[in-house]
mmCIF file of C-alpha atoms in Angstrom:
data_model
loop_
_atom_site.group_PDB
_atom_site.id
_atom_site.type_symbol
_atom_site.label_atom_id
_atom_site.label_comp_id
_atom_site.label_asym_id
_atom_site.label_seq_id
_atom_site.Cartn_x
_atom_site.Cartn_y
_atom_site.Cartn_z
ATOM 1 C CA MET A 55 5.597 24.166 14.591
ATOM 2 C CA MET A 56 4.356 27.190 12.174
ATOM 3 C CA ILE A 57 7.663 28.290 12.636
ATOM 4 C CA ILE A 58 9.851 25.270 11.932
ATOM 5 C CA VAL A 59 8.164 25.166 9.095
ATOM 6 C CA ARG A 60 8.626 28.288 7.901
ATOM 7 C CA GLU A 61 12.329 27.951 8.872
ATOM 8 C CA LEU A 62 12.567 24.762 6.609
ATOM 9 C CA ASN A 63 10.836 26.629 3.663
ATOM 10 C CA ASP A 64 13.347 29.595 4.002
ATOM 11 C CA ALA A 65 15.923 26.969 4.194
ATOM 12 C CA CYS A 66 14.606 25.200 0.489
ATOM 13 C CA GLU A 67 14.550 28.829 -1.334
ATOM 14 C CA ARG A 68 17.985 28.957 -0.034
ATOM 15 C CA ASN A 69 19.087 25.521 -1.046
ATOM 16 C CA ASP A 70 20.720 25.159 2.649
ATOM 17 C CA ILE A 71 21.498 21.871 2.417
ATOM 18 C CA GLN A 72 22.667 21.505 5.989
ATOM 19 C CA HIS A 73 19.634 23.300 7.823
ATOM 20 C CA VAL A 74 17.524 21.370 5.865
ATOM 21 C CA ARG A 75 19.204 18.299 7.254
ATOM 22 C CA LYS A 76 19.055 19.534 10.726
ATOM 23 C CA ILE A 77 15.313 20.153 10.738
ATOM 24 C CA LEU A 78 14.032 16.735 9.420
ATOM 25 C CA LYS A 79 16.639 14.940 12.118
ATOM 26 C CA ALA A 80 14.982 16.786 14.885
ATOM 27 C CA PHE A 81 10.670 16.505 13.443
ATOM 28 C CA THR A 82 9.132 13.963 11.880
ATOM 29 C CA ILE A 83 7.280 14.476 8.844
ATOM 30 C CA ASN A 84 3.669 13.885 9.987
ATOM 31 C CA ASP A 85 4.324 16.640 12.632
ATOM 32 C CA LEU A 86 6.008 18.933 9.462
ATOM 33 C CA ASN A 87 2.905 18.137 8.023
ATOM 34 C CA ARG A 88 0.397 18.992 10.571
ATOM 35 C CA ALA A 89 1.995 22.585 10.486
ATOM 36 C CA GLU A 90 2.293 22.868 6.608
ATOM 37 C CA LYS A 91 -1.435 23.023 5.628
ATOM 38 C CA TYR A 92 -1.695 26.195 6.995
ATOM 39 C CA GLU A 93 1.009 27.565 4.641
ATOM 40 C CA LYS A 94 0.755 28.574 0.789
ATOM 41 C CA ASN A 95 3.903 26.676 -0.426
ATOM 42 C CA THR A 96 5.077 23.305 1.148
ATOM 43 C CA ALA A 97 9.292 22.536 1.365
ATOM 44 C CA LEU A 98 9.135 20.072 -1.481
ATOM 45 C CA ASN A 99 7.017 22.300 -4.260
ATOM 46 C CA ILE A 100 9.825 24.862 -3.259
ATOM 47 C CA ALA A 101 13.080 22.785 -3.689
ATOM 48 C CA SER A 102 10.677 21.527 -6.516
ATOM 49 C CA HIS A 103 10.273 24.288 -7.853
ATOM 50 C CA HIS A 104 13.977 25.758 -8.110
ATOM 51 C CA GLY A 105 15.388 22.177 -9.186
ATOM 52 C CA TYR A 106 17.195 21.808 -5.944
ATOM 53 C CA HIS A 107 17.924 18.096 -5.982
ATOM 54 C CA GLU A 108 19.777 17.004 -2.937
ATOM 55 C CA ILE A 109 16.799 18.470 -0.983
ATOM 56 C CA VAL A 110 14.301 16.380 -2.895
ATOM 57 C CA ARG A 111 15.729 13.938 -2.251
ATOM 58 C CA LEU A 112 16.024 14.470 1.481
ATOM 59 C CA LEU A 113 12.119 15.256 1.740
ATOM 60 C CA LEU A 114 11.093 12.395 -0.034
ATOM 61 C CA GLU A 115 13.448 9.765 2.324
ATOM 62 C CA HIS A 116 11.843 11.898 4.741
ATOM 63 C CA GLY A 117 8.952 10.572 3.698
ATOM 64 C CA ASP A 118 7.487 13.500 2.218
ATOM 65 C CA LEU A 119 4.852 12.750 -0.139
ATOM 66 C CA MET A 120 5.484 14.083 -3.697
ATOM 67 C CA THR A 121 1.358 14.108 -4.226
ATOM 68 C CA LYS A 122 0.339 17.085 -1.815
ATOM 69 C CA ARG A 123 -0.485 20.302 -3.250
ATOM 70 C CA ASN A 124 0.053 24.157 -2.265
ATOM 71 C CA GLN A 125 -2.342 26.906 -2.193
ATOM 72 C CA ASP A 126 -2.316 27.055 -5.769
ATOM 73 C CA GLY A 127 -3.198 23.756 -6.476
ATOM 74 C CA SER A 128 0.370 22.830 -7.626
ATOM 75 C CA THR A 129 1.679 19.211 -6.627
ATOM 76 C CA PRO A 130 5.921 18.871 -6.504
ATOM 77 C CA ILE A 131 6.313 16.738 -9.345
ATOM 78 C CA ASN A 132 4.041 18.618 -11.478
ATOM 79 C CA GLN A 133 6.517 21.880 -11.084
ATOM 80 C CA ALA A 134 9.953 19.790 -11.487
ATOM 81 C CA LYS A 135 12.154 22.325 -12.655
ATOM 82 C CA ASP A 136 13.954 19.847 -15.476
ATOM 83 C CA GLU A 137 14.707 16.381 -15.790
ATOM 84 C CA LYS A 138 16.342 15.445 -13.387
ATOM 85 C CA THR A 139 14.265 16.513 -10.375
ATOM 86 C CA LYS A 140 11.529 14.456 -12.089
ATOM 87 C CA GLU A 141 13.900 11.617 -12.311
ATOM 88 C CA ILE A 142 14.262 11.274 -8.410
ATOM 89 C CA PHE A 143 10.405 11.438 -8.677
ATOM 90 C CA ALA A 144 10.117 8.452 -10.512
ATOM 91 C CA ARG A 145 13.058 6.679 -8.321
ATOM 92 C CA TYR A 146 11.121 7.405 -5.398
ATOM 93 C CA GLN A 147 7.722 6.193 -7.340
ATOM 94 C CA ARG A 148 9.808 2.850 -8.148
ATOM 95 C CA VAL A 149 11.272 2.923 -4.425
ATOM 96 C CA LEU A 150 7.629 2.452 -2.777
ATOM 97 C CA PRO A 151 5.419 0.958 -5.034
ATOM 98 C CA ARG A 152 3.155 -0.185 -1.986
ATOM 99 C CA PHE A 153 -0.246 1.531 -3.606
ATOM 100 C CA THR A 154 0.790 0.505 -7.122
ATOM 101 C CA GLY A 155 1.226 -3.159 -8.303
ATOM 102 C CA ASP A 156 0.847 -5.951 -10.705
ATOM 103 C CA LEU A 157 -3.104 -6.737 -9.888
ATOM 104 C CA PHE A 158 -2.658 -10.284 -11.269
ATOM 105 C CA GLU A 159 -0.146 -11.415 -9.017
ATOM 106 C CA TRP A 160 -1.974 -10.832 -5.830
ATOM 107 C CA THR A 161 -5.755 -12.301 -6.882
ATOM 108 C CA VAL A 162 -7.450 -15.235 -7.991
ATOM 109 C CA ALA A 163 -10.070 -15.387 -10.404
ATOM 110 C CA TYR A 164 -13.451 -17.580 -8.362
ATOM 111 C CA ARG A 165 -16.698 -18.334 -9.685
ATOM 112 C CA GLU A 166 -18.174 -17.436 -5.872
ATOM 113 C CA PRO A 167 -15.256 -15.489 -4.466
ATOM 114 C CA ALA A 168 -17.214 -14.350 -1.551
ATOM 115 C CA ILE A 169 -18.186 -17.904 -0.509
ATOM 116 C CA LYS A 170 -14.848 -18.606 -0.348
ATOM 117 C CA ARG A 171 -14.097 -15.058 1.273
ATOM 118 C CA ALA A 172 -16.696 -16.302 4.415
ATOM 119 C CA GLN A 173 -14.832 -19.839 4.130
ATOM 120 C CA ILE A 174 -11.303 -18.287 4.835
ATOM 121 C CA ARG A 175 -12.411 -15.632 7.429
ATOM 122 C CA GLN A 176 -14.373 -18.035 9.759
ATOM 123 C CA TYR A 177 -11.378 -20.013 9.546
ATOM 124 C CA LEU A 178 -9.518 -17.521 10.372
ATOM 125 C CA ALA A 179 -11.025 -16.822 13.572
ATOM 126 C CA ARG A 180 -11.085 -19.847 15.005
ATOM 127 C CA ASN A 181 -8.867 -20.295 18.564
ATOM 128 C CA HIS A 182 -5.749 -21.682 17.379
ATOM 129 C CA PHE A 183 -5.016 -18.748 14.834
ATOM 130 C CA ILE A 184 -5.600 -15.784 17.306
ATOM 131 C CA ASN A 185 -5.552 -16.857 20.850
ATOM 132 C CA GLY A 186 -1.559 -17.493 20.316
ATOM 133 C CA SER A 187 1.139 -14.528 21.044
ATOM 134 C CA PHE A 188 1.628 -12.369 18.210
ATOM 135 C CA THR A 189 5.608 -11.321 19.692
ATOM 136 C CA ASN A 190 6.045 -15.116 19.025
ATOM 137 C CA ILE A 191 4.527 -15.353 15.665
ATOM 138 C CA ALA A 192 5.304 -12.116 13.978
ATOM 139 C CA ARG A 193 9.479 -13.099 15.737
ATOM 140 C CA ARG A 194 9.312 -16.567 13.932
ATOM 141 C CA TYR A 195 8.126 -14.878 10.594
ATOM 142 C CA VAL A 196 10.919 -11.858 10.759
ATOM 143 C CA ARG A 197 13.710 -13.907 11.880
ATOM 144 C CA CYS A 198 13.156 -17.138 10.470
ATOM 145 C CA TYR A 199 11.106 -16.432 7.152
ATOM 146 C CA LEU A 200 12.465 -13.645 6.245
ATOM 147 C CA ALA A 201 15.662 -14.466 7.096
ATOM 148 C CA LEU A 202 15.725 -17.284 4.506
ATOM 149 C CA GLU A 203 14.524 -14.527 1.879
ATOM 150 C CA GLY A 204 18.124 -13.103 2.619
ATOM 151 C CA PHE A 205 17.378 -10.434 4.715
ATOM 152 C CA SER A 206 20.330 -9.463 6.582
ATOM 153 C CA THR A 207 20.655 -8.906 10.195
ATOM 154 C CA GLU A 208 21.198 -4.974 9.930
ATOM 155 C CA GLU A 209 17.724 -4.936 8.003
ATOM 156 C CA ILE A 210 15.749 -7.595 10.393
ATOM 157 C CA ASP A 211 17.175 -5.410 14.194
ATOM 158 C CA GLN A 212 16.077 -2.608 12.140
ATOM 159 C CA PRO A 213 13.350 -0.711 14.145
ATOM 160 C CA GLU A 214 10.498 -0.660 10.850
ATOM 161 C CA SER A 215 11.126 -4.377 10.061
ATOM 162 C CA ARG A 216 11.384 -5.685 13.822
ATOM 163 C CA GLY A 217 7.084 -4.721 14.597
ATOM 164 C CA TYR A 218 6.375 -8.015 16.088
ATOM 165 C CA THR A 219 5.377 -7.045 19.498
ATOM 166 C CA SER A 220 1.507 -5.610 18.598
ATOM 167 C CA ALA A 221 -0.442 -5.262 15.332
ATOM 168 C CA ASP A 222 -0.208 -2.082 15.133
ATOM 169 C CA GLU A 223 3.614 -2.137 15.172
ATOM 170 C CA PHE A 224 3.242 -4.789 12.470
ATOM 171 C CA ILE A 225 1.208 -2.529 10.562
ATOM 172 C CA CYS A 226 3.572 0.306 10.994
ATOM 173 C CA ALA A 227 6.648 -1.847 9.685
ATOM 174 C CA TYR A 228 3.991 -2.989 6.551
ATOM 175 C CA THR A 229 4.102 0.744 5.619
ATOM 176 C CA SER A 230 7.859 1.345 5.937
ATOM 177 C CA THR A 231 9.425 2.354 3.031
ATOM 178 C CA GLY A 232 11.852 -0.900 3.118
ATOM 179 C CA ARG A 233 10.823 -4.008 1.458
ATOM 180 C CA PHE A 234 9.594 -5.820 4.178
ATOM 181 C CA TYR A 235 5.769 -5.593 2.673
ATOM 182 C CA LYS A 236 6.684 -6.962 -0.365
ATOM 183 C CA TYR A 237 7.785 -10.374 1.068
ATOM 184 C CA ILE A 238 5.335 -10.955 2.918
ATOM 185 C CA ASN A 239 2.333 -10.262 0.139
ATOM 186 C CA ARG A 240 4.740 -12.108 -1.767
ATOM 187 C CA HIS A 241 4.422 -15.160 0.734
ATOM 188 C CA LEU A 242 0.631 -14.887 1.207
ATOM 189 C CA ALA A 243 -0.159 -14.699 -2.603
ATOM 190 C CA ALA A 244 1.881 -17.610 -2.953
ATOM 191 C CA ASN A 245 0.813 -19.825 -0.061
ATOM 192 C CA GLY A 246 -1.858 -18.940 1.595
ATOM 193 C CA LEU A 247 -5.106 -20.696 -0.593
ATOM 194 C CA THR A 248 -3.193 -23.673 -0.341
ATOM 195 C CA TYR A 249 -4.149 -24.319 3.770
ATOM 196 C CA PHE A 250 -7.217 -24.360 2.867
ATOM 197 C CA ASP A 251 -7.018 -27.035 -0.045
ATOM 198 C CA SER A 252 -8.730 -30.230 1.817
ATOM 199 C CA SER A 253 -5.362 -32.651 0.023
ATOM 200 C CA PHE A 254 -2.068 -33.273 1.648
ATOM 201 C CA ASP A 255 0.614 -32.919 -0.209
ATOM 202 C CA ILE A 256 4.251 -33.382 1.600
ATOM 203 C CA SER A 257 6.260 -31.044 0.174
ATOM 204 C CA THR A 258 3.835 -27.689 1.186
ATOM 205 C CA PRO A 259 5.515 -25.945 3.952
ATOM 206 C CA TYR A 260 2.151 -26.034 6.486
ATOM 207 C CA SER A 261 4.099 -24.434 9.043
ATOM 208 C CA PHE A 262 5.145 -22.071 6.777
ATOM 209 C CA ILE A 263 1.590 -21.063 6.130
ATOM 210 C CA TYR A 264 0.419 -21.510 9.206
ATOM 211 C CA CYS A 265 2.696 -18.565 10.695
ATOM 212 C CA LEU A 266 1.482 -16.279 8.194
ATOM 213 C CA LEU A 267 -2.230 -17.182 8.350
ATOM 214 C CA SER A 268 -1.688 -16.374 11.971
ATOM 215 C CA ILE A 269 -0.753 -12.661 11.657
ATOM 216 C CA VAL A 270 -3.278 -12.370 9.669
ATOM 217 C CA ALA A 271 -5.895 -13.371 11.890
ATOM 218 C CA MET A 272 -4.618 -11.959 14.905
ATOM 219 C CA ILE A 273 -4.808 -8.268 13.385
ATOM 220 C CA LEU A 274 -8.209 -9.123 12.054
ATOM 221 C CA ASN A 275 -9.006 -9.914 15.251
ATOM 222 C CA SER A 276 -6.301 -6.936 17.144
ATOM 223 C CA ILE A 277 -8.254 -3.741 15.139
ATOM 224 C CA ARG A 278 -11.635 -5.038 13.607
ATOM 225 C CA CYS A 279 -13.679 -3.013 15.812
ATOM 226 C CA ARG A 280 -11.323 0.257 15.638
ATOM 227 C CA VAL A 281 -10.761 1.288 11.902
ATOM 228 C CA SER A 282 -12.908 -0.340 9.747
ATOM 229 C CA PHE A 283 -13.391 1.578 6.424
ATOM 230 C CA THR A 284 -16.274 1.768 3.840
ATOM 231 C CA GLY A 285 -16.298 3.663 0.859
ATOM 232 C CA PRO A 286 -14.316 4.318 -2.334
ATOM 233 C CA VAL A 287 -10.604 3.811 -1.825
ATOM 234 C CA TYR A 288 -7.974 3.636 -5.260
ATOM 235 C CA ARG A 289 -4.923 1.951 -6.165
ATOM 236 C CA GLY A 290 -2.133 2.054 -9.340
ATOM 237 C CA MET A 291 -1.218 -0.154 -11.520
ATOM 238 C CA LEU A 292 0.956 -0.513 -14.738
ATOM 239 C CA MET A 293 -0.249 -3.226 -16.592
ATOM 240 C CA THR A 294 0.008 -5.228 -20.494
ATOM 241 C CA ARG A 295 -2.627 -4.677 -22.791
ATOM 242 C CA GLU A 296 -3.388 -8.374 -22.804
ATOM 243 C CA ASP A 297 -3.670 -8.407 -19.530
ATOM 244 C CA LEU A 298 -5.813 -5.374 -19.342
ATOM 245 C CA TYR A 299 -8.183 -7.917 -22.064
ATOM 246 C CA LYS A 300 -8.768 -9.947 -19.017
ATOM 247 C CA TYR A 301 -10.597 -7.410 -16.958
ATOM 248 C CA VAL A 302 -14.315 -7.556 -18.630
ATOM 249 C CA VAL A 303 -17.234 -6.728 -16.844
ATOM 250 C CA GLY A 304 -18.727 -9.522 -13.989
ATOM 251 C CA SER A 305 -15.311 -11.441 -13.499
ATOM 252 C CA ARG A 306 -14.870 -12.135 -9.957
ATOM 253 C CA ILE A 307 -11.782 -12.274 -7.508
ATOM 254 C CA LEU A 308 -10.486 -12.750 -4.998
ATOM 255 C CA ASN A 309 -7.379 -10.805 -3.134
ATOM 256 C CA THR A 310 -4.497 -13.395 -1.774
ATOM 257 C CA ALA A 311 -2.601 -10.394 0.461
ATOM 258 C CA PHE A 312 -2.763 -7.033 1.629
ATOM 259 C CA LEU A 313 -3.801 -4.140 -0.857
ATOM 260 C CA SER A 314 -2.546 -0.594 0.279
ATOM 261 C CA THR A 315 -4.955 1.779 -1.141
ATOM 262 C CA SER A 316 -5.477 5.212 -0.295
ATOM 263 C CA LYS A 317 -8.488 7.573 0.428
ATOM 264 C CA ASN A 318 -6.754 9.901 -1.587
ATOM 265 C CA ARG A 319 -7.181 9.700 -5.405
ATOM 266 C CA THR A 320 -4.412 11.382 -6.338
ATOM 267 C CA VAL A 321 -1.781 9.298 -4.339
ATOM 268 C CA ALA A 322 -2.736 6.115 -6.499
ATOM 269 C CA GLU A 323 -2.681 8.363 -9.492
ATOM 270 C CA ILE A 324 0.870 10.094 -8.759
ATOM 271 C CA PHE A 325 2.300 6.328 -7.639
ATOM 272 C CA ALA A 326 1.023 5.004 -11.198
ATOM 273 C CA GLY A 327 2.906 7.265 -12.956
ATOM 274 C CA ILE A 328 -0.989 8.454 -14.180
ATOM 275 C CA GLN A 329 -0.578 12.166 -14.049
ATOM 276 C CA GLU A 330 3.505 11.623 -15.524
ATOM 277 C CA TYR A 331 1.517 9.638 -18.369
ATOM 278 C CA GLU A 332 -1.186 12.863 -19.407
ATOM 279 C CA THR A 333 1.321 15.198 -19.109
ATOM 280 C CA SER A 334 4.430 13.167 -21.198
ATOM 281 C CA SER A 335 5.262 12.791 -24.744
ATOM 282 C CA LYS A 336 6.995 9.158 -24.010
ATOM 283 C CA GLN A 337 4.069 7.224 -23.479
ATOM 284 C CA ASP A 338 4.572 3.488 -23.386
ATOM 285 C CA SER A 339 2.591 1.949 -26.047
ATOM 286 C CA THR A 340 2.980 -1.549 -24.699
ATOM 287 C CA HIS A 341 1.726 -0.868 -21.186
ATOM 288 C CA VAL A 342 -1.099 0.795 -19.876
ATOM 289 C CA ASN A 343 -1.537 3.101 -16.290
ATOM 290 C CA VAL A 344 -4.593 1.775 -14.341
ATOM 291 C CA LEU A 345 -6.407 3.026 -11.620
ATOM 292 C CA CYS A 346 -8.541 0.598 -9.422
ATOM 293 C CA ILE A 347 -11.504 2.372 -8.106
ATOM 294 C CA TYR A 348 -12.517 -0.544 -4.981
ATOM 295 C CA LYS A 349 -16.059 0.404 -3.338
ATOM 296 C CA ILE A 350 -15.421 -1.043 -0.357
ATOM 297 C CA ARG A 351 -18.942 -3.106 1.835
ATOM 298 C CA ASN A 352 -18.317 -4.905 4.239
ATOM 299 C CA ARG A 353 -16.724 -3.783 7.370
ATOM 300 C CA THR A 354 -13.843 -6.025 8.251
ATOM 301 C CA THR A 355 -12.524 -5.670 4.814
ATOM 302 C CA ALA A 356 -10.910 -2.755 5.043
ATOM 303 C CA TYR A 357 -9.364 -0.909 7.766
ATOM 304 C CA ASP A 358 -8.246 3.171 7.799
ATOM 305 C CA ILE A 359 -4.257 2.931 8.999
ATOM 306 C CA GLU A 360 -3.575 6.377 8.301
ATOM 307 C CA GLN A 361 -2.970 7.551 11.929
ATOM 308 C CA LEU A 362 -0.988 4.009 11.806
ATOM 309 C CA ALA A 363 1.264 4.114 9.222
ATOM 310 C CA ASN A 364 4.603 5.851 8.672
ATOM 311 C CA ILE A 365 3.332 8.570 5.722
ATOM 312 C CA GLN A 366 0.390 9.687 7.417
ATOM 313 C CA ALA A 367 -0.655 11.868 4.390
ATOM 314 C CA GLU A 368 -0.482 8.806 2.244
ATOM 315 C CA SER A 369 -3.813 8.369 3.854
ATOM 316 C CA GLU A 370 -3.861 4.669 3.758
ATOM 317 C CA VAL A 371 -6.651 2.751 3.784
ATOM 318 C CA LEU A 372 -5.556 -1.442 4.293
ATOM 319 C CA VAL A 373 -7.815 -4.078 2.055
ATOM 320 C CA PHE A 374 -6.936 -7.524 3.663
ATOM 321 C CA PRO A 375 -6.420 -11.016 2.094
ATOM 322 C CA PHE A 376 -9.033 -12.713 1.124
ATOM 323 C CA SER A 377 -11.294 -10.404 -0.142
ATOM 324 C CA ALA A 378 -13.976 -10.727 -3.009
ATOM 325 C CA PHE A 379 -15.019 -8.123 -5.628
ATOM 326 C CA HIS A 380 -16.538 -8.352 -9.196
ATOM 327 C CA VAL A 381 -15.953 -5.646 -12.231
ATOM 328 C CA THR A 382 -18.556 -3.663 -13.033
ATOM 329 C CA HIS A 383 -17.021 -0.972 -15.058
ATOM 330 C CA VAL A 384 -13.430 -0.488 -17.043
ATOM 331 C CA GLN A 385 -13.480 2.856 -19.273
ATOM 332 C CA LYS A 386 -10.206 4.689 -20.932
ATOM 333 C CA THR A 387 -9.722 8.513 -20.221
ATOM 334 C CA PRO A 388 -8.769 11.179 -22.753
ATOM 335 C CA SER A 389 -5.387 10.801 -22.254
ATOM 336 C CA GLY A 390 -5.348 6.888 -22.465
ATOM 337 C CA SER A 391 -4.997 5.334 -18.989
ATOM 338 C CA VAL A 392 -7.534 3.263 -17.977
ATOM 339 C CA GLU A 393 -10.257 3.258 -14.739
ATOM 340 C CA ILE A 394 -11.025 -0.152 -13.870
ATOM 341 C CA TYR A 395 -14.160 -0.293 -11.106
ATOM 342 C CA LEU A 396 -14.257 -3.013 -8.554
ATOM 343 C CA ASP A 397 -16.944 -3.507 -6.354
ATOM 344 C CA GLU A 398 -17.030 -5.624 -3.015
ATOM 345 C CA CYS A 399 -19.337 -8.752 -3.437
ATOM 346 C CA GLU A 400 -22.190 -8.734 -0.858
ATOM 347 C CA LYS A 401 -21.206 -11.255 2.407
ATOM 348 C CA GLU A 402 -22.213 -14.568 2.517
ATOM 349 C CA GLN A 403 -22.486 -16.812 4.818
ATOM 350 C CA TRP A 404 -20.092 -19.992 5.232
ATOM 351 C CA SER A 405 -20.383 -23.338 7.793
ATOM 352 C CA ASP A 406 -18.657 -26.836 7.646
ATOM 353 C CA ASP A 407 -21.286 -28.545 6.828
ATOM 354 C CA ASP A 408 -21.480 -26.254 3.163
ATOM 355 C CA ASP A 409 -19.558 -27.804 0.379
ATOM 356 C CA ASP A 410 -16.158 -25.882 -0.604
ATOM 357 C CA ALA A 411 -16.760 -23.153 -2.649
#
C-alpha cells in the first residue's frame, strides 16, 4: 500500500489527473490514509501547494481531508497556492457541514434538562421502541418520509442512502456526504419532543415521529455497549453576534438531534472556517466563528463512530439526541473567534411517578 501512496503522490506532483483518477477508483480513502501517515507529505498537500485544482477537487470528493497535516505540520488549506484553490476548499466546507451548524436549530433551553433527558431515555428503552425490525422501520423512513421531502428514486436507491439493514449501516449513511443527515436532524429537531407532550393534537404526525424515535432507540440499544465515549469533543458554528449573546454561563440546553463532533479539534475548526478566519482579511462583522467544546461525562451519551464513518480521519463522535449540557465558560480568542465550553449535566433518574420535567 505504501507503494500505491507514493504513486499517488508522484501523480499529484506531475498533475497527472488520469493516474490520480485510476488510483482513487481502486482504493478507498481509508486505505490510503492508513499508509499515507508514514509519508513526509500528503497527496492533498501536494496538489494544494501546486494549485492543481482538478486533483484537489478529486481528492476532496473521494473523502480526503483538508485537516490532515504533513510532517511539517501544515494542512492542505494552509498551503493553498491561489484563491481558486481556497475556493474549492470553501465549497467543500459548505457541502459537508456535519461538524458545523447553528446550535439554536438543534437545541432547546430547559430549566432541568437532565431530568428531561432521563424521562426521554427511559421511554426510548421500552419494548415497543426497540423490539421491532430495524430494517423495516428504517426502510419506512427512507422510502416514505424522505421521498416526501423530494428525494429522487436514484438518491433513495444509492447505497449510502439505503442504510437500513442495521444500525451500523444507518450510521454510515448518516456520515455520507449526501443530504441524508440534514433531514433526519431537521425531522428530529422539529418533531421529536412533541411525542412526549402529554396533550394530544390531531394534526401531529405521531406515526412519523414514532418512526424517527424508533430509529434513535434501536441505534442506542444496538451500539451502547460497544463504542460509548467520554471526554472532550469539538463542533464548529457560524453564529450571529445577537445569538452569541444568548450563550451565558449557567444556561442549560437539551439537544434535539444528532450532533456530529470530532475528537480532533482541528477538524471542527477547519469545517467551521476558524483557521481560515484567523488568516483572512475579509472577516464578516455580522457573524462570529464559534468552536463548541463539549465535555462528555456519561456513557450512552456519545458514541465513537470513527470505524463506522465513511471518512475515518474525521475522528467522528456522534452525540445522541436528548442529551443535556450547561454552559460553563465563554471566551473570545485573540483572532476574534469564540470558544463555548459545555459540560454535560450529571445523569438524573426518572420514573413514571415523577412529575414531567
